Amino acid sequence: MVPQLKKHNIDIAFLWSTWDETYCYTFFEALEAGCYVLTNSHSGNIAASVKKYNCGLVFSSLSECKRYLSDYSTTKMDVIKYKDKFTNVNIYQNNDISDFIFSNGNKDYFSELLYKPKKNLIFTLIYRLLRVNY
């Protein structure tokens, strides 16, 4: 999507998610393409990322965003200021899976958990007592 945003000279990305996003590929595509991002305070990680990267505005309501966009000169100046200070951002795929591997010394945590269930002595005793009576 990044090449398309650049090819068509898209200046503003309107990412108006109405629920708390945990991660949004579209945001990072817009960031890499140099788009000024407009979002709302309910968009979760989109709003947090806009603030973190200082790459747009977060609005508390749609009407507030509409008022901002209706003031063409202010909107244009904000986009120009952003474009002037924008430095290329290179987003890349993280192929590292080390965060998903848990270990307990030399033993794999999941194999220990999944393949070596620990017996509960009390439940084992109750089970055996009940089986004898049938």
PDB file of N, CA and C in Angstrom, residues 15-24 38-51 57-65:
ATOM      1  N   LEU A  15      -7.923   7.471   9.650  1.00  0.00           N
ATOM      2  CA  LEU A  15      -8.043   6.140  10.271  1.00  0.00           C
ATOM      3  C   LEU A  15      -8.962   6.259  11.479  1.00  0.00           C
ATOM      4  N   TRP A  16     -10.235   6.171  11.235  1.00  0.00           N
ATOM      5  CA  TRP A  16     -11.249   6.457  12.258  1.00  0.00           C
ATOM      6  C   TRP A  16     -11.838   5.173  12.826  1.00  0.00           C
ATOM      7  N   SER A  17     -11.015   4.369  13.440  1.00  0.00           N
ATOM      8  CA  SER A  17     -11.492   3.139  14.059  1.00  0.00           C
ATOM      9  C   SER A  17     -12.349   3.479  15.269  1.00  0.00           C
ATOM     10  N   THR A  18     -13.455   2.769  15.421  1.00  0.00           N
ATOM     11  CA  THR A  18     -14.356   3.064  16.538  1.00  0.00           C
ATOM     12  C   THR A  18     -14.172   2.102  17.710  1.00  0.00           C
ATOM     13  N   TRP A  19     -13.127   1.288  17.667  1.00  0.00           N
ATOM     14  CA  TRP A  19     -12.815   0.410  18.784  1.00  0.00           C
ATOM     15  C   TRP A  19     -11.316   0.483  19.037  1.00  0.00           C
ATOM     16  N   ASP A  20     -10.899   0.024  20.182  1.00  0.00           N
ATOM     17  CA  ASP A  20      -9.489   0.075  20.556  1.00  0.00           C
ATOM     18  C   ASP A  20      -8.688  -0.930  19.744  1.00  0.00           C
ATOM     19  N   GLU A  21      -7.945  -0.436  18.776  1.00  0.00           N
ATOM     20  CA  GLU A  21      -7.068  -1.290  17.986  1.00  0.00           C
ATOM     21  C   GLU A  21      -5.862  -1.678  18.839  1.00  0.00           C
ATOM     22  N   THR A  22      -5.406  -2.908  18.691  1.00  0.00           N
ATOM     23  CA  THR A  22      -4.168  -3.302  19.356  1.00  0.00           C
ATOM     24  C   THR A  22      -2.991  -3.127  18.422  1.00  0.00           C
ATOM     25  N   TYR A  23      -3.237  -3.267  17.123  1.00  0.00           N
ATOM     26  CA  TYR A  23      -2.198  -3.063  16.118  1.00  0.00           C
ATOM     27  C   TYR A  23      -2.909  -2.759  14.809  1.00  0.00           C
ATOM     28  N   CYS A  24      -2.344  -1.867  14.017  1.00  0.00           N
ATOM     29  CA  CYS A  24      -2.994  -1.474  12.779  1.00  0.00           C
ATOM     30  C   CYS A  24      -1.947  -1.341  11.676  1.00  0.00           C
ATOM     31  N   LEU A  38      -5.156  11.288  10.779  1.00  0.00           N
ATOM     32  CA  LEU A  38      -6.240  11.807  11.608  1.00  0.00           C
ATOM     33  C   LEU A  38      -6.996  10.622  12.187  1.00  0.00           C
ATOM     34  N   THR A  39      -7.193  10.639  13.496  1.00  0.00           N
ATOM     35  CA  THR A  39      -7.890   9.536  14.162  1.00  0.00           C
ATOM     36  C   THR A  39      -8.646  10.073  15.366  1.00  0.00           C
ATOM     37  N   ASN A  40      -9.278   9.166  16.094  1.00  0.00           N
ATOM     38  CA  ASN A  40     -10.031   9.578  17.283  1.00  0.00           C
ATOM     39  C   ASN A  40      -9.429   8.945  18.534  1.00  0.00           C
ATOM     40  N   SER A  41      -9.823   9.467  19.653  1.00  0.00           N
ATOM     41  CA  SER A  41      -9.262   9.018  20.930  1.00  0.00           C
ATOM     42  C   SER A  41      -9.698   7.610  21.312  1.00  0.00           C
ATOM     43  N   HIS A  42     -10.662   7.038  20.584  1.00  0.00           N
ATOM     44  CA  HIS A  42     -11.141   5.681  20.868  1.00  0.00           C
ATOM     45  C   HIS A  42     -10.482   4.626  19.985  1.00  0.00           C
ATOM     46  N   SER A  43      -9.478   5.026  19.224  1.00  0.00           N
ATOM     47  CA  SER A  43      -8.889   4.085  18.263  1.00  0.00           C
ATOM     48  C   SER A  43      -7.728   3.286  18.839  1.00  0.00           C
ATOM     49  N   GLY A  44      -7.506   3.385  20.129  1.00  0.00           N
ATOM     50  CA  GLY A  44      -6.505   2.549  20.794  1.00  0.00           C
ATOM     51  C   GLY A  44      -5.093   2.831  20.345  1.00  0.00           C
ATOM     52  N   ASN A  45      -4.457   1.807  19.791  1.00  0.00           N
ATOM     53  CA  ASN A  45      -3.052   1.913  19.413  1.00  0.00           C
ATOM     54  C   ASN A  45      -2.825   2.903  18.273  1.00  0.00           C
ATOM     55  N   ILE A  46      -3.832   3.164  17.456  1.00  0.00           N
ATOM     56  CA  ILE A  46      -3.669   4.168  16.399  1.00  0.00           C
ATOM     57  C   ILE A  46      -3.443   5.525  17.049  1.00  0.00           C
ATOM     58  N   ALA A  47      -4.299   5.885  17.997  1.00  0.00           N
ATOM     59  CA  ALA A  47      -4.154   7.173  18.685  1.00  0.00           C
ATOM     60  C   ALA A  47      -2.823   7.242  19.436  1.00  0.00           C
ATOM     61  N   ALA A  48      -2.458   6.157  20.107  1.00  0.00           N
ATOM     62  CA  ALA A  48      -1.188   6.141  20.843  1.00  0.00           C
ATOM     63  C   ALA A  48      -0.005   6.301  19.893  1.00  0.00           C
ATOM     64  N   SER A  49      -0.076   5.673  18.726  1.00  0.00           N
ATOM     65  CA  SER A  49       1.015   5.754  17.759  1.00  0.00           C
ATOM     66  C   SER A  49       1.096   7.130  17.109  1.00  0.00           C
ATOM     67  N   VAL A  50      -0.047   7.758  16.851  1.00  0.00           N
ATOM     68  CA  VAL A  50      -0.048   9.115  16.299  1.00  0.00           C
ATOM     69  C   VAL A  50       0.657  10.055  17.271  1.00  0.00           C
ATOM     70  N   LYS A  51       0.374   9.895  18.546  1.00  0.00           N
ATOM     71  CA  LYS A  51       1.032  10.727  19.562  1.00  0.00           C
ATOM     72  C   LYS A  51       2.516  10.384  19.664  1.00  0.00           C
ATOM     73  N   LEU A  57      -3.124  14.074  14.147  1.00  0.00           N
ATOM     74  CA  LEU A  57      -3.948  14.589  15.242  1.00  0.00           C
ATOM     75  C   LEU A  57      -4.937  13.527  15.716  1.00  0.00           C
ATOM     76  N   VAL A  58      -5.245  13.605  17.007  1.00  0.00           N
ATOM     77  CA  VAL A  58      -6.228  12.724  17.631  1.00  0.00           C
ATOM     78  C   VAL A  58      -7.386  13.600  18.104  1.00  0.00           C
ATOM     79  N   PHE A  59      -8.585  13.284  17.649  1.00  0.00           N
ATOM     80  CA  PHE A  59      -9.765  14.077  17.984  1.00  0.00           C
ATOM     81  C   PHE A  59     -10.661  13.315  18.949  1.00  0.00           C
ATOM     82  N   SER A  60     -11.394  14.065  19.755  1.00  0.00           N
ATOM     83  CA  SER A  60     -12.307  13.414  20.693  1.00  0.00           C
ATOM     84  C   SER A  60     -13.662  13.111  20.052  1.00  0.00           C
ATOM     85  N   SER A  61     -13.962  13.757  18.918  1.00  0.00           N
ATOM     86  CA  SER A  61     -15.234  13.500  18.248  1.00  0.00           C
ATOM     87  C   SER A  61     -15.100  13.756  16.749  1.00  0.00           C
ATOM     88  N   LEU A  62     -16.019  13.201  15.997  1.00  0.00           N
ATOM     89  CA  LEU A  62     -16.035  13.398  14.552  1.00  0.00           C
ATOM     90  C   LEU A  62     -16.324  14.854  14.212  1.00  0.00           C
ATOM     91  N   SER A  63     -17.205  15.483  14.973  1.00  0.00           N
ATOM     92  CA  SER A  63     -17.525  16.893  14.702  1.00  0.00           C
ATOM     93  C   SER A  63     -16.292  17.782  14.903  1.00  0.00           C
ATOM     94  N   GLU A  64     -15.465  17.449  15.883  1.00  0.00           N
ATOM     95  CA  GLU A  64     -14.227  18.195  16.101  1.00  0.00           C
ATOM     96  C   GLU A  64     -13.291  18.038  14.890  1.00  0.00           C
ATOM     97  N   CYS A  65     -13.204  16.834  14.364  1.00  0.00           N
ATOM     98  CA  CYS A  65     -12.385  16.575  13.178  1.00  0.00           C
ATOM     99  C   CYS A  65     -12.932  17.323  11.967  1.00  0.00           C
TER     100      CYS A  65
END
